Amino acid sequence: MASERYSGYRKNFLLILTFIVLISALFVLSLFLAYNFSKKFIENEFVSEKVKVLEESIKPYNEFFTNKVPEISYYNGYLDSATTAKFVDTVLNDYPFVSKVVFYDSEINNFYVKDGLNARKHFSFGPKNIYQFGDFVPLDSVKLFSKENTKNFTIGDDFNALGIKFISYIAALDTGKVPSQDELFTNFSIIRSNKITYLNIPRIEDLKVYKQMLHRQLNPMPVYQQDMLSFFLDPYKIRIINTRKKLYQNIRIEPLTYDPLNTSTDYVATEITLPGPFSDYKLYFISAKSFVDQEILSYFLPIALVILVFYGLLVLVAYLIYRNLNINHKMFKLQYDFVNNLTHEFKTPVSVIKIAGNNIKSANTLTERELKLYGKILDEEADKLNGLMNKLLAFTQIENKAIQLNRDEIYIEDFIESTVESHQLKHPDFNVTYEVSGFITFITDPVLLGSLFDNLVENAYKYSPPELKRLHISAKLVKGKVIFRFIDQGIGIPTPEINNIFKKFYRIQNQYNQNGSVGLGLAFCKELVNFMKGEITVKSKVNKGTEFKIVLPYNN
């Protein structure tokens, strides 16, 4: 008990337990913080990722606005109804959000016109013909206006608004400078709600002539062709591209004035305004809170797994340290018991030898009977010391492979009978029986096999009650293997101890092991069997008996 109390292991175990409790608390705290971080991150993503959805969804519109609309200028004002119809067909096919196109086949004159805009009496801008194109436009409604037949059609605000903007730009134009493309594009187009009106951009030489026409009549009076197109847009035809399907459960286009009736806390929502001509509308994002929670969980789980792996590594390290300390603790106890028992094993014969020697030295005369008695005592105790030393030496030699395995042929029945007789002479109350079947001779190392038999037979006697000191030895040849069985009726081995009995210096705590055991016998047997390329196993029941089974190669 003193060795356990002062060995220091108990404090180390408490330290490891404290360490595990601490890292477990940190593990729980880390999971809590990781979940809160995941929740905050996904909530921020819910608000910020809508920009990416908007960008992806309006890519077709941006392409239409920056690439398709400016194509009108390539025709330099000489679009006709047929060419415009083909152009509109490609627009309607590629850009479903364009619902209708109105084409103004227009002229710029140096004289007054009835239908159109007139500025400073010398400059006029008016349509020759107006057409409309679209999937749902009736064939008889394609042509809306002509100089010859107006059909009581009012030219409309689109034409007038862009015309006034165009004339104002001409009036303020600095002909000494070359205008930029952005400047021209801005002044030759108008973006309104659900509509883009675009006037083809003339050449810079034409713009200079337009400025002259604005101030006076030219001779001869020139006429220039200008094409204007109004694109009617349907925001509900924009194809929404949900780039975060696991975050946004539902995305739809709603008017800016849309106010959802459902304000339940079971849902989360956000919105973003559409650009340009769709600015009266917004993308409206809504997801059930349980749907967002799934995304939070999917983001949290990998983080939790990393934390769990790290925690597992720390627990594994703690376990390995604990196991190492536990092994050291057991080894310390085994070594302590070994030293005590070995000291006792040496002390007893040494004491007997010393007593016998003192008696011989102090006696004046010794009878022949006394001389024989003291001689026998000295011889027996010397044999005990020699046997113990030989066992330790043999154990060390076998462990270090310092001896060679001899191969002699033995008659197995003679060998077993010799072993049985020697132990029955030593222990007259020991009843040993044996049987042999399947073979007569056996090539092996007789010294090592004898040591193996002696240890197992001696154990059977030692660990059996006085009334049950019985042992049965069987030797059989089965499928090229020699199988020895040693079956006693002793006290048996507890099941938890089965895996420990072959360990060096290990002793089972019972009334038979209080004195006279070093814990080397079965460990020595295990090493012997391994050295002889065999295997040893044990079956036992407490208070019923034990069976040791040894399997050795036959004549290999």
GROMACS .gro file of C-alpha atoms in nm, residues 62-466:
model
  405
   62ASN     CA    1  -2.730   4.399  -6.954
   63GLU     CA    2  -2.628   4.218  -7.272
   64PHE     CA    3  -2.940   4.345  -7.445
   65PHE     CA    4  -2.882   4.703  -7.332
   66THR     CA    5  -2.509   4.723  -7.406
   67ASN     CA    6  -2.487   4.506  -7.720
   68LYS     CA    7  -2.823   4.455  -7.891
   69VAL     CA    8  -2.979   4.800  -7.866
   70PRO     CA    9  -2.675   4.983  -8.016
   71GLU     CA   10  -2.697   4.760  -8.326
   72ILE     CA   11  -2.964   5.003  -8.453
   73SER     CA   12  -2.691   5.258  -8.525
   74TYR     CA   13  -2.521   5.021  -8.772
   75TYR     CA   14  -2.803   5.086  -9.022
   76ASN     CA   15  -2.735   5.464  -9.022
   77GLY     CA   16  -3.108   5.544  -9.022
   78TYR     CA   17  -3.198   5.326  -9.320
   79LEU     CA   18  -3.400   5.060  -9.139
   80ASP     CA   19  -3.723   4.961  -9.311
   81SER     CA   20  -4.018   4.762  -9.179
   82ALA     CA   21  -3.892   4.429  -9.313
   83THR     CA   22  -3.541   4.464  -9.173
   84THR     CA   23  -3.683   4.586  -8.843
   85ALA     CA   24  -3.920   4.287  -8.828
   86LYS     CA   25  -3.622   4.049  -8.861
   87PHE     CA   26  -3.426   4.243  -8.603
   88VAL     CA   27  -3.721   4.236  -8.360
   89ASP     CA   28  -3.764   3.860  -8.414
   90THR     CA   29  -3.409   3.798  -8.289
   91VAL     CA   30  -3.472   4.030  -7.994
   92LEU     CA   31  -3.796   3.856  -7.894
   93ASN     CA   32  -3.635   3.515  -7.932
   94ASP     CA   33  -3.316   3.593  -7.732
   95TYR     CA   34  -3.468   3.825  -7.475
   96PRO     CA   35  -3.812   3.706  -7.357
   97PHE     CA   36  -3.855   4.009  -7.129
   98VAL     CA   37  -3.903   4.229  -7.443
   99SER     CA   38  -4.277   4.215  -7.508
  100LYS     CA   39  -4.318   4.463  -7.796
  101VAL     CA   40  -4.114   4.701  -8.015
  102VAL     CA   41  -4.244   5.022  -8.177
  103PHE     CA   42  -4.041   5.137  -8.480
  104TYR     CA   43  -4.040   5.506  -8.583
  105ASP     CA   44  -3.912   5.537  -8.940
  106SER     CA   45  -3.826   5.909  -8.911
  107GLU     CA   46  -3.671   6.197  -9.107
  108ILE     CA   47  -3.483   6.515  -9.020
  109ASN     CA   48  -3.579   6.804  -9.253
  110ASN     CA   49  -3.481   7.164  -9.307
  111PHE     CA   50  -3.845   7.270  -9.336
  112TYR     CA   51  -4.162   7.259  -9.126
  113VAL     CA   52  -4.353   6.927  -9.087
  114LYS     CA   53  -4.708   6.873  -8.973
  115ASP     CA   54  -4.656   6.554  -8.764
  116GLY     CA   55  -4.349   6.578  -8.550
  117LEU     CA   56  -4.125   6.833  -8.380
  118ASN     CA   57  -4.022   7.170  -8.530
  119ALA     CA   58  -3.746   7.389  -8.390
  120ARG     CA   59  -3.656   7.749  -8.488
  121LYS     CA   60  -3.865   7.722  -8.809
  122HIS     CA   61  -3.580   7.555  -8.997
  123PHE     CA   62  -3.536   7.220  -8.823
  124SER     CA   63  -3.795   6.943  -8.807
  125PHE     CA   64  -3.796   6.584  -8.683
  126GLY     CA   65  -4.096   6.365  -8.766
  127PRO     CA   66  -4.194   6.009  -8.853
  128LYS     CA   67  -4.273   5.886  -9.203
  129ASN     CA   68  -4.413   5.556  -9.074
  130ILE     CA   69  -4.467   5.393  -8.736
  131TYR     CA   70  -4.481   5.015  -8.691
  132GLN     CA   71  -4.526   4.788  -8.393
  133PHE     CA   72  -4.389   4.430  -8.366
  134GLY     CA   73  -4.454   4.163  -8.109
  135ASP     CA   74  -4.578   3.808  -8.057
  136PHE     CA   75  -4.928   3.927  -7.968
  137VAL     CA   76  -4.958   4.213  -8.218
  138PRO     CA   77  -5.237   4.142  -8.475
  139LEU     CA   78  -5.123   4.153  -8.838
  140ASP     CA   79  -5.363   4.436  -8.915
  141SER     CA   80  -5.215   4.645  -8.635
  142VAL     CA   81  -4.849   4.629  -8.734
  143LYS     CA   82  -4.852   4.964  -8.914
  144LEU     CA   83  -4.974   5.237  -8.680
  145PHE     CA   84  -4.899   5.557  -8.878
  146SER     CA   85  -4.798   5.696  -9.214
  147LYS     CA   86  -4.791   6.038  -9.366
  148GLU     CA   87  -5.065   5.936  -9.604
  149ASN     CA   88  -5.287   5.767  -9.344
  150THR     CA   89  -5.249   5.859  -8.977
  151LYS     CA   90  -5.552   5.656  -8.868
  152ASN     CA   91  -5.606   5.925  -8.607
  153PHE     CA   92  -5.289   5.792  -8.434
  154THR     CA   93  -5.112   6.023  -8.193
  155ILE     CA   94  -4.737   5.999  -8.226
  156GLY     CA   95  -4.699   5.980  -7.852
  157ASP     CA   96  -4.478   6.080  -7.566
  158ASP     CA   97  -4.192   5.839  -7.641
  159PHE     CA   98  -4.112   6.002  -7.973
  160ASN     CA   99  -4.160   6.356  -7.842
  161ALA     CA  100  -3.953   6.307  -7.527
  162LEU     CA  101  -3.652   6.162  -7.707
  163GLY     CA  102  -3.695   6.411  -7.995
  164ILE     CA  103  -3.680   6.707  -7.758
  165LYS     CA  104  -3.373   6.556  -7.586
  166PHE     CA  105  -3.210   6.504  -7.926
  167ILE     CA  106  -3.282   6.861  -8.045
  168SER     CA  107  -3.154   7.007  -7.718
  169TYR     CA  108  -2.831   6.810  -7.756
  170ILE     CA  109  -2.785   6.937  -8.115
  171ALA     CA  110  -2.841   7.293  -7.999
  172ALA     CA  111  -2.574   7.263  -7.729
  173LEU     CA  112  -2.329   7.059  -7.938
  174ASP     CA  113  -1.971   7.187  -7.957
  175THR     CA  114  -1.874   7.098  -8.313
  176GLY     CA  115  -1.508   7.160  -8.236
  177LYS     CA  116  -1.496   6.856  -8.005
  178VAL     CA  117  -1.557   6.490  -8.074
  179PRO     CA  118  -1.831   6.363  -7.837
  180SER     CA  119  -1.766   6.041  -7.645
  181GLN     CA  120  -1.968   5.726  -7.706
  182ASP     CA  121  -2.116   5.739  -7.356
  183GLU     CA  122  -2.223   6.099  -7.417
  184LEU     CA  123  -2.388   6.007  -7.745
  185PHE     CA  124  -2.556   5.697  -7.601
  186THR     CA  125  -2.695   5.896  -7.308
  187ASN     CA  126  -2.839   6.170  -7.527
  188PHE     CA  127  -2.982   5.938  -7.790
  189SER     CA  128  -3.178   5.717  -7.551
  190ILE     CA  129  -3.436   5.743  -7.276
  191ILE     CA  130  -3.493   5.483  -7.006
  192ARG     CA  131  -3.834   5.487  -6.849
  193SER     CA  132  -4.036   5.241  -6.644
  194ASN     CA  133  -4.060   4.917  -6.844
  195LYS     CA  134  -3.940   5.089  -7.159
  196ILE     CA  135  -3.620   5.185  -7.347
  197THR     CA  136  -3.642   5.430  -7.639
  198TYR     CA  137  -3.335   5.454  -7.862
  199LEU     CA  138  -3.248   5.677  -8.156
  200ASN     CA  139  -2.973   5.563  -8.387
  201ILE     CA  140  -2.654   5.766  -8.339
  202PRO     CA  141  -2.561   5.955  -8.660
  203ARG     CA  142  -2.209   6.022  -8.782
  204ILE     CA  143  -2.027   6.328  -8.644
  205GLU     CA  144  -2.043   6.495  -8.992
  206ASP     CA  145  -2.422   6.456  -8.985
  207LEU     CA  146  -2.440   6.609  -8.636
  208LYS     CA  147  -2.255   6.917  -8.764
  209VAL     CA  148  -2.504   6.949  -9.053
  210TYR     CA  149  -2.792   6.911  -8.805
  211LYS     CA  150  -2.654   7.207  -8.608
  212GLN     CA  151  -2.641   7.418  -8.923
  213MET     CA  152  -2.998   7.317  -9.014
  214LEU     CA  153  -3.106   7.428  -8.668
  215HIS     CA  154  -2.996   7.786  -8.739
  216ARG     CA  155  -3.081   7.835  -9.109
  217GLN     CA  156  -3.218   7.684  -9.424
  218LEU     CA  157  -2.958   7.515  -9.635
  219ASN     CA  158  -2.962   7.517 -10.010
  220PRO     CA  159  -3.060   7.271 -10.129
  221MET     CA  160  -3.258   7.166  -9.819
  222PRO     CA  161  -3.123   6.824  -9.703
  223VAL     CA  162  -3.328   6.530  -9.567
  224TYR     CA  163  -3.169   6.274  -9.328
  225GLN     CA  164  -3.305   5.937  -9.217
  226GLN     CA  165  -3.323   5.863  -8.842
  227ASP     CA  166  -3.458   5.545  -8.683
  228MET     CA  167  -3.613   5.536  -8.340
  229LEU     CA  168  -3.721   5.220  -8.157
  230SER     CA  169  -3.914   5.186  -7.832
  231PHE     CA  170  -3.864   4.853  -7.652
  232PHE     CA  171  -4.150   4.762  -7.418
  233LEU     CA  172  -4.022   4.542  -7.134
  234ASP     CA  173  -4.204   4.296  -6.909
  235PRO     CA  174  -4.017   4.251  -6.577
  236TYR     CA  175  -4.213   3.935  -6.500
  237LYS     CA  176  -4.049   3.767  -6.801
  238ILE     CA  177  -3.701   3.799  -6.646
  239ARG     CA  178  -3.570   3.449  -6.576
  240ILE     CA  179  -3.462   3.438  -6.213
  241ILE     CA  180  -3.138   3.243  -6.157
  242ASN     CA  181  -3.119   3.123  -5.799
  243THR     CA  182  -2.747   3.089  -5.728
  244ARG     CA  183  -2.815   2.977  -5.370
  245LYS     CA  184  -3.094   2.723  -5.390
  246LYS     CA  185  -3.018   2.593  -5.043
  247LEU     CA  186  -3.052   2.944  -4.900
  248TYR     CA  187  -3.340   3.101  -5.092
  249GLN     CA  188  -3.650   2.884  -5.096
  250ASN     CA  189  -3.856   3.120  -5.314
  251ILE     CA  190  -3.759   3.422  -5.528
  252ARG     CA  191  -4.011   3.625  -5.721
  253ILE     CA  192  -4.051   3.965  -5.883
  254GLU     CA  193  -4.285   4.203  -5.705
  255PRO     CA  194  -4.370   4.575  -5.736
  256LEU     CA  195  -4.181   4.808  -5.501
  257THR     CA  196  -4.508   4.870  -5.322
  258TYR     CA  197  -4.556   4.500  -5.247
  259ASP     CA  198  -4.599   4.443  -4.877
  260PRO     CA  199  -4.642   4.077  -4.774
  261LEU     CA  200  -4.935   4.003  -4.548
  262ASN     CA  201  -4.751   3.714  -4.381
  263THR     CA  202  -4.518   3.865  -4.122
  264SER     CA  203  -4.481   3.540  -3.927
  265THR     CA  204  -4.154   3.473  -3.749
  266ASP     CA  205  -4.155   3.133  -3.922
  267TYR     CA  206  -4.023   3.305  -4.236
  268VAL     CA  207  -3.726   3.526  -4.320
  269ALA     CA  208  -3.728   3.765  -4.617
  270THR     CA  209  -3.513   4.021  -4.795
  271GLU     CA  210  -3.540   4.221  -5.118
  272ILE     CA  211  -3.337   4.415  -5.375
  273THR     CA  212  -3.450   4.667  -5.639
  274LEU     CA  213  -3.415   4.584  -6.006
  275PRO     CA  214  -3.207   4.829  -6.213
  276GLY     CA  215  -3.285   5.061  -6.506
  277PRO     CA  216  -3.629   5.031  -6.664
  278PHE     CA  217  -3.730   4.773  -6.400
  279SER     CA  218  -3.667   5.007  -6.107
  280ASP     CA  219  -4.035   5.001  -6.010
  281TYR     CA  220  -3.991   4.632  -5.923
  282LYS     CA  221  -3.785   4.431  -5.687
  283LEU     CA  222  -3.659   4.075  -5.634
  284TYR     CA  223  -3.833   3.942  -5.326
  285PHE     CA  224  -3.659   3.656  -5.139
  286ILE     CA  225  -3.843   3.447  -4.882
  287SER     CA  226  -3.751   3.123  -4.702
  288ALA     CA  227  -3.901   2.928  -4.419
  289LYS     CA  228  -3.690   2.956  -4.105
  290SER     CA  229  -3.662   2.575  -4.097
  291PHE     CA  230  -3.522   2.587  -4.453
  292VAL     CA  231  -3.253   2.836  -4.350
  293ASP     CA  232  -3.181   2.629  -4.040
  294GLN     CA  233  -3.092   2.336  -4.267
  295GLU     CA  234  -2.835   2.553  -4.444
  296ILE     CA  235  -2.698   2.665  -4.108
  297LEU     CA  236  -2.669   2.301  -4.007
  298SER     CA  237  -2.497   2.201  -4.332
  299TYR     CA  238  -2.242   2.480  -4.276
  300PHE     CA  239  -2.201   2.395  -3.907
  301LEU     CA  240  -2.153   2.017  -3.941
  302PRO     CA  241  -1.809   2.025  -4.115
  303ILE     CA  242  -1.685   2.271  -3.852
  304ALA     CA  243  -1.825   2.047  -3.578
  305LEU     CA  244  -1.657   1.746  -3.739
  306VAL     CA  245  -1.318   1.922  -3.735
  307ILE     CA  246  -1.371   2.017  -3.371
  308LEU     CA  247  -1.476   1.660  -3.293
  309VAL     CA  248  -1.164   1.517  -3.462
  310PHE     CA  249  -0.945   1.759  -3.268
  311TYR     CA  250  -1.126   1.670  -2.946
  312GLY     CA  251  -1.088   1.300  -3.026
  313LEU     CA  252  -0.714   1.346  -3.076
  314LEU     CA  253  -0.685   1.520  -2.741
  315VAL     CA  254  -0.886   1.244  -2.571
  316LEU     CA  255  -0.668   0.984  -2.744
  317VAL     CA  256  -0.355   1.157  -2.618
  318ALA     CA  257  -0.503   1.167  -2.269
  319TYR     CA  258  -0.593   0.798  -2.295
  320LEU     CA  259  -0.244   0.705  -2.414
  321ILE     CA  260  -0.092   0.901  -2.128
  322TYR     CA  261  -0.332   0.733  -1.886
  323ARG     CA  262  -0.255   0.390  -2.029
  324ASN     CA  263   0.116   0.456  -2.009
  325LEU     CA  264   0.083   0.567  -1.648
  326ASN     CA  265  -0.135   0.266  -1.572
  327ILE     CA  266   0.117   0.030  -1.731
  328ASN     CA  267   0.398   0.199  -1.541
  329HIS     CA  268   0.193   0.171  -1.225
  330LYS     CA  269   0.138  -0.202  -1.282
  331MET     CA  270   0.501  -0.255  -1.375
  332PHE     CA  271   0.605  -0.070  -1.062
  333LYS     CA  272   0.382  -0.296  -0.854
  334LEU     CA  273   0.498  -0.610  -1.039
  335GLN     CA  274   0.861  -0.519  -0.992
  336TYR     CA  275   0.797  -0.434  -0.627
  337ASP     CA  276   0.625  -0.772  -0.574
  338PHE     CA  277   0.897  -0.946  -0.775
  339VAL     CA  278   1.172  -0.801  -0.559
  340ASN     CA  279   0.981  -0.891  -0.240
  341ASN     CA  280   0.904  -1.244  -0.355
  342LEU     CA  281   1.249  -1.302  -0.502
  343THR     CA  282   1.401  -1.179  -0.177
  344HIS     CA  283   1.178  -1.421   0.012
  345GLU     CA  284   1.265  -1.706  -0.228
  346PHE     CA  285   1.635  -1.644  -0.176
  347LYS     CA  286   1.603  -1.558   0.193
  348THR     CA  287   1.433  -1.882   0.295
  349PRO     CA  288   1.695  -2.130   0.160
  350VAL     CA  289   1.977  -1.898   0.258
  351SER     CA  290   1.841  -1.884   0.614
  352VAL     CA  291   1.803  -2.262   0.626
  353ILE     CA  292   2.156  -2.310   0.492
  354LYS     CA  293   2.291  -2.060   0.746
  355ILE     CA  294   2.110  -2.233   1.035
  356ALA     CA  295   2.234  -2.574   0.924
  357GLY     CA  296   2.585  -2.441   0.886
  358ASN     CA  297   2.580  -2.280   1.232
  359ASN     CA  298   2.453  -2.603   1.385
  360ILE     CA  299   2.733  -2.800   1.220
  361LYS     CA  300   2.994  -2.542   1.323
  362SER     CA  301   2.879  -2.517   1.685
  363ALA     CA  302   2.834  -2.891   1.743
  364ASN     CA  303   3.126  -3.076   1.903
  365THR     CA  304   3.031  -3.403   1.747
  366LEU     CA  305   2.760  -3.504   1.499
  367THR     CA  306   2.606  -3.845   1.465
  368GLU     CA  307   2.588  -4.008   1.126
  369ARG     CA  308   2.211  -3.949   1.123
  370GLU     CA  309   2.262  -3.577   1.191
  371LEU     CA  310   2.526  -3.551   0.922
  372LYS     CA  311   2.289  -3.709   0.668
  373LEU     CA  312   2.004  -3.479   0.779
  374TYR     CA  313   2.211  -3.161   0.750
  375GLY     CA  314   2.356  -3.282   0.422
  376LYS     CA  315   2.010  -3.343   0.283
  377ILE     CA  316   1.892  -2.998   0.402
  378LEU     CA  317   2.191  -2.824   0.246
  379ASP     CA  318   2.148  -3.018  -0.078
  380GLU     CA  319   1.774  -2.943  -0.108
  381GLU     CA  320   1.812  -2.572  -0.032
  382ALA     CA  321   2.102  -2.544  -0.273
  383ASP     CA  322   1.884  -2.712  -0.537
  384LYS     CA  323   1.611  -2.453  -0.474
  385LEU     CA  324   1.857  -2.168  -0.521
  386ASN     CA  325   2.005  -2.331  -0.828
  387GLY     CA  326   1.659  -2.397  -0.979
  388LEU     CA  327   1.551  -2.038  -0.925
  389MET     CA  328   1.871  -1.904  -1.078
  390ASN     CA  329   1.843  -2.145  -1.372
  391LYS     CA  330   1.482  -2.038  -1.437
  392LEU     CA  331   1.578  -1.669  -1.439
  393LEU     CA  332   1.876  -1.738  -1.661
  394ALA     CA  333   1.676  -1.957  -1.902
  395PHE     CA  334   1.397  -1.699  -1.919
  396THR     CA  335   1.647  -1.426  -2.010
  397GLN     CA  336   1.821  -1.647  -2.267
  398ILE     CA  337   1.493  -1.742  -2.435
  399GLU     CA  338   1.374  -1.380  -2.445
  400ASN     CA  339   1.702  -1.271  -2.604
  401LYS     CA  340   1.718  -1.575  -2.839
  402ALA     CA  341   2.053  -1.663  -2.681
  403ILE     CA  342   2.001  -2.042  -2.690
  404GLN     CA  343   1.944  -2.286  -2.971
  405LEU     CA  344   1.659  -2.532  -3.002
  406ASN     CA  345   1.790  -2.888  -2.984
  407ARG     CA  346   1.614  -3.154  -3.188
  408ASP     CA  347   1.617  -3.501  -3.029
  409GLU     CA  348   1.382  -3.792  -3.074
  410ILE     CA  349   1.197  -3.888  -2.758
  411TYR     CA  350   0.950  -4.165  -2.679
  412ILE     CA  351   0.658  -3.963  -2.564
  413GLU     CA  352   0.513  -4.218  -2.320
  414ASP     CA  353   0.850  -4.266  -2.149
  415PHE     CA  354   0.896  -3.890  -2.132
  416ILE     CA  355   0.554  -3.826  -1.973
  417GLU     CA  356   0.586  -4.123  -1.737
  418SER     CA  357   0.926  -3.999  -1.616
  419THR     CA  358   0.780  -3.655  -1.546
  420VAL     CA  359   0.481  -3.801  -1.363
  421GLU     CA  360   0.694  -4.028  -1.146
  422SER     CA  361   0.932  -3.750  -1.043
  423HIS     CA  362   0.643  -3.528  -0.929
  424GLN     CA  363   0.462  -3.813  -0.750
  425LEU     CA  364   0.782  -3.890  -0.558
  426LYS     CA  365   0.796  -3.526  -0.462
  427HIS     CA  366   0.423  -3.505  -0.385
  428PRO     CA  367   0.288  -3.847  -0.281
  429ASP     CA  368  -0.066  -3.707  -0.251
  430PHE     CA  369  -0.066  -3.593  -0.616
  431ASN     CA  370  -0.276  -3.816  -0.848
  432VAL     CA  371  -0.150  -3.778  -1.208
  433THR     CA  372  -0.284  -3.977  -1.505
  434TYR     CA  373  -0.197  -3.957  -1.874
  435GLU     CA  374  -0.289  -4.087  -2.218
  436VAL     CA  375  -0.112  -4.083  -2.557
  437SER     CA  376  -0.270  -4.143  -2.898
  438GLY     CA  377  -0.167  -4.105  -3.260
  439PHE     CA  378   0.212  -4.109  -3.226
  440ILE     CA  379   0.498  -4.283  -3.042
  441THR     CA  380   0.805  -4.067  -3.095
  442PHE     CA  381   0.843  -3.692  -3.110
  443ILE     CA  382   1.138  -3.482  -3.229
  444THR     CA  383   1.179  -3.187  -2.994
  445ASP     CA  384   1.407  -3.025  -2.733
  446PRO     CA  385   1.362  -3.257  -2.431
  447VAL     CA  386   1.508  -3.006  -2.184
  448LEU     CA  387   1.273  -2.726  -2.285
  449LEU     CA  388   0.975  -2.961  -2.309
  450GLY     CA  389   1.065  -3.099  -1.965
  451SER     CA  390   1.076  -2.745  -1.821
  452LEU     CA  391   0.735  -2.680  -1.976
  453PHE     CA  392   0.587  -2.998  -1.825
  454ASP     CA  393   0.747  -2.934  -1.483
  455ASN     CA  394   0.601  -2.584  -1.457
  456LEU     CA  395   0.249  -2.684  -1.559
  457VAL     CA  396   0.247  -2.997  -1.339
  458GLU     CA  397   0.385  -2.802  -1.043
  459ASN     CA  398   0.120  -2.532  -1.092
  460ALA     CA  399  -0.156  -2.794  -1.104
  461TYR     CA  400  -0.041  -2.929  -0.769
  462LYS     CA  401   0.014  -2.590  -0.610
  463TYR     CA  402  -0.326  -2.442  -0.711
  464SER     CA  403  -0.544  -2.739  -0.616
  465PRO     CA  404  -0.713  -2.795  -0.278
  466PRO     CA  405  -0.574  -3.088  -0.071
   0.00000   0.00000   0.00000
